[in-house]
Amino acid sequence: NYRTQIESYIKVHPKFRTSLQPLDVEAQAPPIIQEMISAAKRVGVGPFAAVAGAIAEYVGKELLQFSPEVIVENGGDIFVVSRRSRVFGIYAGNSPLTGKIALKIEASQMPCGVCTSSGSVGHSLSFGRTDAAIVMAKSTTFADACATALGNKVFRASDIPVGLKFAENTEGVDGAVIIVREEIGAWGNVEFVKTAPG
């Protein structure tokens, strides 16, 4: 349903798919489209930077009609509502930290979006070189757009503080993690769990 809404909108507004800059919101656009455009505009990226998070969030909210606990993962972008804490492993490509640490999200933080962008893993476009740029926010759509914007700002490990300052100064971000090779930085309401020795 939501993919069809997005594809139908692209047929009439092809720039929605290709623009790397924020676009203006059209009042007649479906809510998922409006939210993607608004989220992207807040952090200065194109609206498609929010597509995976938006689909995860909108599907997840529909599923809440049938279950009080829902986790939807869509290519590294997660919508989660749970009655207990949940632990999410971090995949950061060839970084030696991959598989060794995870994020613990408390029930009190939910509903929550946990979204990851990468300049070294996957097919999504990133102008930076992070192995993982992770953002946590109440809105999964916004977390996805923000993770892209965050990843775009980090080209080397020495840029991690710049990225974390961006996260700190962006309203609506609850926490952020940046991994570049063996270096890691975090800001906000972030709790790590060790998952492997080393």
mmCIF file of C-alpha atoms in Angstrom:
data_model
loop_
_atom_site.group_PDB
_atom_site.id
_atom_site.type_symbol
_atom_site.label_atom_id
_atom_site.label_comp_id
_atom_site.label_asym_id
_atom_site.label_seq_id
_atom_site.Cartn_x
_atom_site.Cartn_y
_atom_site.Cartn_z
ATOM 1 C CA ASN A 1 0.000 0.000 0.000
ATOM 2 C CA TYR A 2 2.620 2.556 1.019
ATOM 3 C CA ARG A 3 5.045 1.557 -1.700
ATOM 4 C CA THR A 4 2.246 2.028 -4.245
ATOM 5 C CA GLN A 5 1.503 5.495 -2.859
ATOM 6 C CA ILE A 6 5.165 6.459 -3.227
ATOM 7 C CA GLU A 7 5.524 4.980 -6.723
ATOM 8 C CA SER A 8 2.327 6.694 -7.888
ATOM 9 C CA TYR A 9 3.561 10.028 -6.568
ATOM 10 C CA ILE A 10 6.918 9.591 -8.340
ATOM 11 C CA LYS A 11 5.150 9.088 -11.688
ATOM 12 C CA VAL A 12 3.672 12.572 -11.403
ATOM 13 C CA HIS A 13 6.563 14.166 -9.482
ATOM 14 C CA PRO A 14 9.807 12.447 -10.613
ATOM 15 C CA LYS A 15 11.958 14.936 -8.681
ATOM 16 C CA PHE A 16 10.638 13.409 -5.473
ATOM 17 C CA ARG A 17 12.729 10.323 -6.280
ATOM 18 C CA THR A 18 15.869 12.009 -7.587
ATOM 19 C CA SER A 19 16.262 15.321 -5.751
ATOM 20 C CA LEU A 20 19.205 15.533 -3.371
ATOM 21 C CA GLN A 21 17.838 18.826 -2.042
ATOM 22 C CA PRO A 22 14.711 19.460 0.063
ATOM 23 C CA LEU A 23 11.447 19.956 -1.818
ATOM 24 C CA ASP A 24 8.287 21.845 -0.939
ATOM 25 C CA VAL A 25 5.382 19.931 0.567
ATOM 26 C CA GLU A 26 2.212 19.672 -1.518
ATOM 27 C CA ALA A 27 -1.004 19.791 0.496
ATOM 28 C CA GLN A 28 -2.671 17.118 -1.662
ATOM 29 C CA ALA A 29 0.186 14.606 -1.319
ATOM 30 C CA PRO A 30 -0.428 11.444 0.760
ATOM 31 C CA PRO A 31 0.633 11.733 4.431
ATOM 32 C CA ILE A 32 3.669 9.461 3.968
ATOM 33 C CA ILE A 33 4.919 11.723 1.161
ATOM 34 C CA GLN A 34 4.320 14.862 3.202
ATOM 35 C CA GLU A 35 6.181 13.418 6.172
ATOM 36 C CA MET A 36 9.163 12.346 4.058
ATOM 37 C CA ILE A 37 9.417 15.818 2.511
ATOM 38 C CA SER A 38 9.088 17.545 5.888
ATOM 39 C CA ALA A 39 11.646 15.283 7.594
ATOM 40 C CA ALA A 40 14.163 15.729 4.783
ATOM 41 C CA LYS A 41 13.719 19.498 4.769
ATOM 42 C CA ARG A 42 14.562 19.678 8.492
ATOM 43 C CA VAL A 43 18.056 18.303 7.833
ATOM 44 C CA GLY A 44 18.711 19.516 4.289
ATOM 45 C CA VAL A 45 18.525 16.298 2.265
ATOM 46 C CA GLY A 46 16.327 14.998 -0.544
ATOM 47 C CA PRO A 47 13.029 13.362 0.466
ATOM 48 C CA PHE A 48 14.025 9.870 -0.663
ATOM 49 C CA ALA A 49 16.610 9.835 2.122
ATOM 50 C CA ALA A 50 13.636 9.043 4.366
ATOM 51 C CA VAL A 51 11.935 6.349 2.276
ATOM 52 C CA ALA A 52 12.998 3.192 4.148
ATOM 53 C CA GLY A 53 12.293 4.688 7.558
ATOM 54 C CA ALA A 54 8.936 6.049 6.402
ATOM 55 C CA ILE A 55 7.775 2.678 5.101
ATOM 56 C CA ALA A 56 8.955 0.927 8.287
ATOM 57 C CA GLU A 57 7.101 3.465 10.434
ATOM 58 C CA TYR A 58 3.847 3.534 8.473
ATOM 59 C CA VAL A 59 3.686 -0.266 8.189
ATOM 60 C CA GLY A 60 4.566 -0.566 11.886
ATOM 61 C CA LYS A 61 1.818 1.806 12.966
ATOM 62 C CA GLU A 62 -0.715 -0.176 10.931
ATOM 63 C CA LEU A 63 0.435 -3.400 12.612
ATOM 64 C CA LEU A 64 -0.116 -1.854 16.058
ATOM 65 C CA GLN A 65 -3.822 -2.467 15.429
ATOM 66 C CA PHE A 66 -3.095 -6.181 15.789
ATOM 67 C CA SER A 67 -0.284 -6.332 18.345
ATOM 68 C CA PRO A 68 0.957 -4.142 21.203
ATOM 69 C CA GLU A 69 4.544 -4.963 20.209
ATOM 70 C CA VAL A 70 5.870 -4.363 16.710
ATOM 71 C CA ILE A 71 9.344 -4.321 15.185
ATOM 72 C CA VAL A 72 9.688 -3.501 11.499
ATOM 73 C CA GLU A 73 13.181 -3.548 9.971
ATOM 74 C CA ASN A 74 13.625 -2.169 6.467
ATOM 75 C CA GLY A 75 17.199 -2.265 5.210
ATOM 76 C CA GLY A 76 18.814 -1.018 8.415
ATOM 77 C CA ASP A 77 15.961 1.295 9.393
ATOM 78 C CA ILE A 78 13.849 0.107 12.307
ATOM 79 C CA PHE A 79 10.494 1.077 13.808
ATOM 80 C CA VAL A 80 10.050 -0.438 17.269
ATOM 81 C CA VAL A 81 7.332 -0.480 19.908
ATOM 82 C CA SER A 82 7.810 -2.941 22.761
ATOM 83 C CA ARG A 83 6.800 -3.495 26.365
ATOM 84 C CA ARG A 84 10.372 -4.386 27.282
ATOM 85 C CA SER A 85 13.862 -3.275 26.352
ATOM 86 C CA ARG A 86 15.236 -4.464 23.028
ATOM 87 C CA VAL A 87 18.796 -4.917 21.814
ATOM 88 C CA PHE A 88 19.783 -4.190 18.216
ATOM 89 C CA GLY A 89 23.113 -5.356 16.837
ATOM 90 C CA ILE A 90 25.218 -2.885 14.882
ATOM 91 C CA TYR A 91 26.424 -3.868 11.428
ATOM 92 C CA ALA A 92 29.157 -1.514 10.246
ATOM 93 C CA GLY A 93 30.595 -3.366 7.258
ATOM 94 C CA ASN A 94 34.312 -4.083 7.527
ATOM 95 C CA SER A 95 34.722 -2.106 10.745
ATOM 96 C CA PRO A 96 36.229 -4.280 13.490
ATOM 97 C CA LEU A 97 33.303 -3.145 15.666
ATOM 98 C CA THR A 98 30.760 -5.015 13.533
ATOM 99 C CA GLY A 99 29.053 -7.697 15.574
ATOM 100 C CA LYS A 100 30.768 -6.686 18.827
ATOM 101 C CA ILE A 101 28.395 -4.031 20.131
ATOM 102 C CA ALA A 102 24.671 -3.406 20.104
ATOM 103 C CA LEU A 103 22.247 -0.662 21.095
ATOM 104 C CA LYS A 104 19.861 -1.221 23.980
ATOM 105 C CA ILE A 105 16.550 0.634 23.648
ATOM 106 C CA GLU A 106 14.390 0.865 26.751
ATOM 107 C CA ALA A 107 10.607 0.521 26.590
ATOM 108 C CA SER A 108 10.320 4.075 27.909
ATOM 109 C CA GLN A 109 12.073 5.337 24.739
ATOM 110 C CA MET A 110 9.456 3.800 22.458
ATOM 111 C CA PRO A 111 7.944 4.223 19.954
ATOM 112 C CA CYS A 112 11.369 4.724 18.480
ATOM 113 C CA GLY A 113 13.092 4.819 15.138
ATOM 114 C CA VAL A 114 16.647 3.463 14.884
ATOM 115 C CA CYS A 115 18.064 4.234 11.440
ATOM 116 C CA THR A 116 21.465 3.647 9.886
ATOM 117 C CA SER A 117 23.226 5.210 6.926
ATOM 118 C CA SER A 118 26.587 4.096 5.582
ATOM 119 C CA GLY A 119 29.132 5.265 3.068
ATOM 120 C CA SER A 120 30.744 1.837 2.885
ATOM 121 C CA VAL A 121 27.828 -0.615 3.113
ATOM 122 C CA GLY A 122 24.693 -1.070 1.027
ATOM 123 C CA HIS A 123 23.235 0.612 -2.049
ATOM 124 C CA SER A 124 21.966 3.869 -0.522
ATOM 125 C CA LEU A 125 23.632 7.100 -1.562
ATOM 126 C CA SER A 126 25.920 8.727 0.996
ATOM 127 C CA PHE A 127 28.432 11.484 0.357
ATOM 128 C CA GLY A 128 30.392 10.611 3.504
ATOM 129 C CA ARG A 129 32.562 7.637 4.428
ATOM 130 C CA THR A 130 31.082 6.309 7.648
ATOM 131 C CA ASP A 131 30.782 2.594 8.228
ATOM 132 C CA ALA A 132 27.648 3.409 10.212
ATOM 133 C CA ALA A 133 25.830 6.643 11.044
ATOM 134 C CA ILE A 134 22.979 5.763 13.396
ATOM 135 C CA VAL A 135 20.212 8.081 14.595
ATOM 136 C CA MET A 136 17.511 7.387 17.171
ATOM 137 C CA ALA A 137 14.370 9.518 17.201
ATOM 138 C CA LYS A 138 10.664 9.206 17.972
ATOM 139 C CA SER A 139 9.929 9.464 14.247
ATOM 140 C CA THR A 140 11.494 6.715 12.157
ATOM 141 C CA THR A 141 10.951 8.815 9.032
ATOM 142 C CA PHE A 142 12.948 11.661 10.558
ATOM 143 C CA ALA A 143 15.603 9.319 11.969
ATOM 144 C CA ASP A 144 16.211 7.959 8.462
ATOM 145 C CA ALA A 145 16.573 11.400 6.865
ATOM 146 C CA CYS A 146 18.793 12.532 9.728
ATOM 147 C CA ALA A 147 21.031 9.452 9.512
ATOM 148 C CA THR A 148 21.665 10.297 5.862
ATOM 149 C CA ALA A 149 22.447 13.923 6.700
ATOM 150 C CA LEU A 150 24.732 12.801 9.522
ATOM 151 C CA GLY A 151 26.567 10.317 7.318
ATOM 152 C CA ASN A 152 27.077 12.982 4.654
ATOM 153 C CA LYS A 153 29.101 15.081 7.111
ATOM 154 C CA VAL A 154 31.681 12.457 8.109
ATOM 155 C CA PHE A 155 34.538 11.559 5.743
ATOM 156 C CA ARG A 156 37.149 10.333 8.223
ATOM 157 C CA ALA A 157 37.397 9.455 11.917
ATOM 158 C CA SER A 158 38.495 12.998 12.768
ATOM 159 C CA ASP A 159 35.072 14.226 11.538
ATOM 160 C CA ILE A 160 33.164 12.230 14.167
ATOM 161 C CA PRO A 161 32.920 15.200 16.601
ATOM 162 C CA VAL A 162 31.486 17.355 13.783
ATOM 163 C CA GLY A 163 28.821 14.752 13.128
ATOM 164 C CA LEU A 164 27.940 14.400 16.800
ATOM 165 C CA LYS A 165 27.634 18.189 17.162
ATOM 166 C CA PHE A 166 25.205 18.152 14.226
ATOM 167 C CA ALA A 167 23.135 15.486 16.004
ATOM 168 C CA GLU A 168 23.208 17.440 19.258
ATOM 169 C CA ASN A 169 22.037 20.609 17.521
ATOM 170 C CA THR A 170 19.225 18.918 15.584
ATOM 171 C CA GLU A 171 15.881 19.060 17.366
ATOM 172 C CA GLY A 172 14.176 15.679 17.574
ATOM 173 C CA VAL A 173 17.317 13.545 17.704
ATOM 174 C CA ASP A 174 17.406 11.402 20.856
ATOM 175 C CA GLY A 175 20.786 9.792 20.208
ATOM 176 C CA ALA A 176 23.430 9.242 17.552
ATOM 177 C CA VAL A 177 26.320 6.863 16.911
ATOM 178 C CA ILE A 178 29.057 7.211 14.294
ATOM 179 C CA ILE A 179 31.499 4.445 13.367
ATOM 180 C CA VAL A 180 34.480 4.938 11.085
ATOM 181 C CA ARG A 181 36.666 1.826 10.989
ATOM 182 C CA GLU A 182 37.781 1.180 14.605
ATOM 183 C CA GLU A 183 36.668 4.610 15.862
ATOM 184 C CA ILE A 184 33.267 5.224 17.444
ATOM 185 C CA GLY A 185 31.523 8.270 18.832
ATOM 186 C CA ALA A 186 28.128 8.653 20.493
ATOM 187 C CA TRP A 187 25.870 11.440 21.711
ATOM 188 C CA GLY A 188 22.542 11.504 23.534
ATOM 189 C CA ASN A 189 20.447 8.769 25.064
ATOM 190 C CA VAL A 190 22.641 5.889 23.880
ATOM 191 C CA GLU A 191 23.296 2.651 25.766
ATOM 192 C CA PHE A 192 25.730 0.114 24.353
ATOM 193 C CA VAL A 193 25.707 -3.612 25.046
ATOM 194 C CA LYS A 194 28.753 -5.754 24.351
ATOM 195 C CA THR A 195 27.858 -8.718 22.146
ATOM 196 C CA ALA A 196 31.262 -10.286 21.536
ATOM 197 C CA PRO A 197 34.722 -10.320 23.121
ATOM 198 C CA GLY A 198 37.238 -7.726 21.962
#
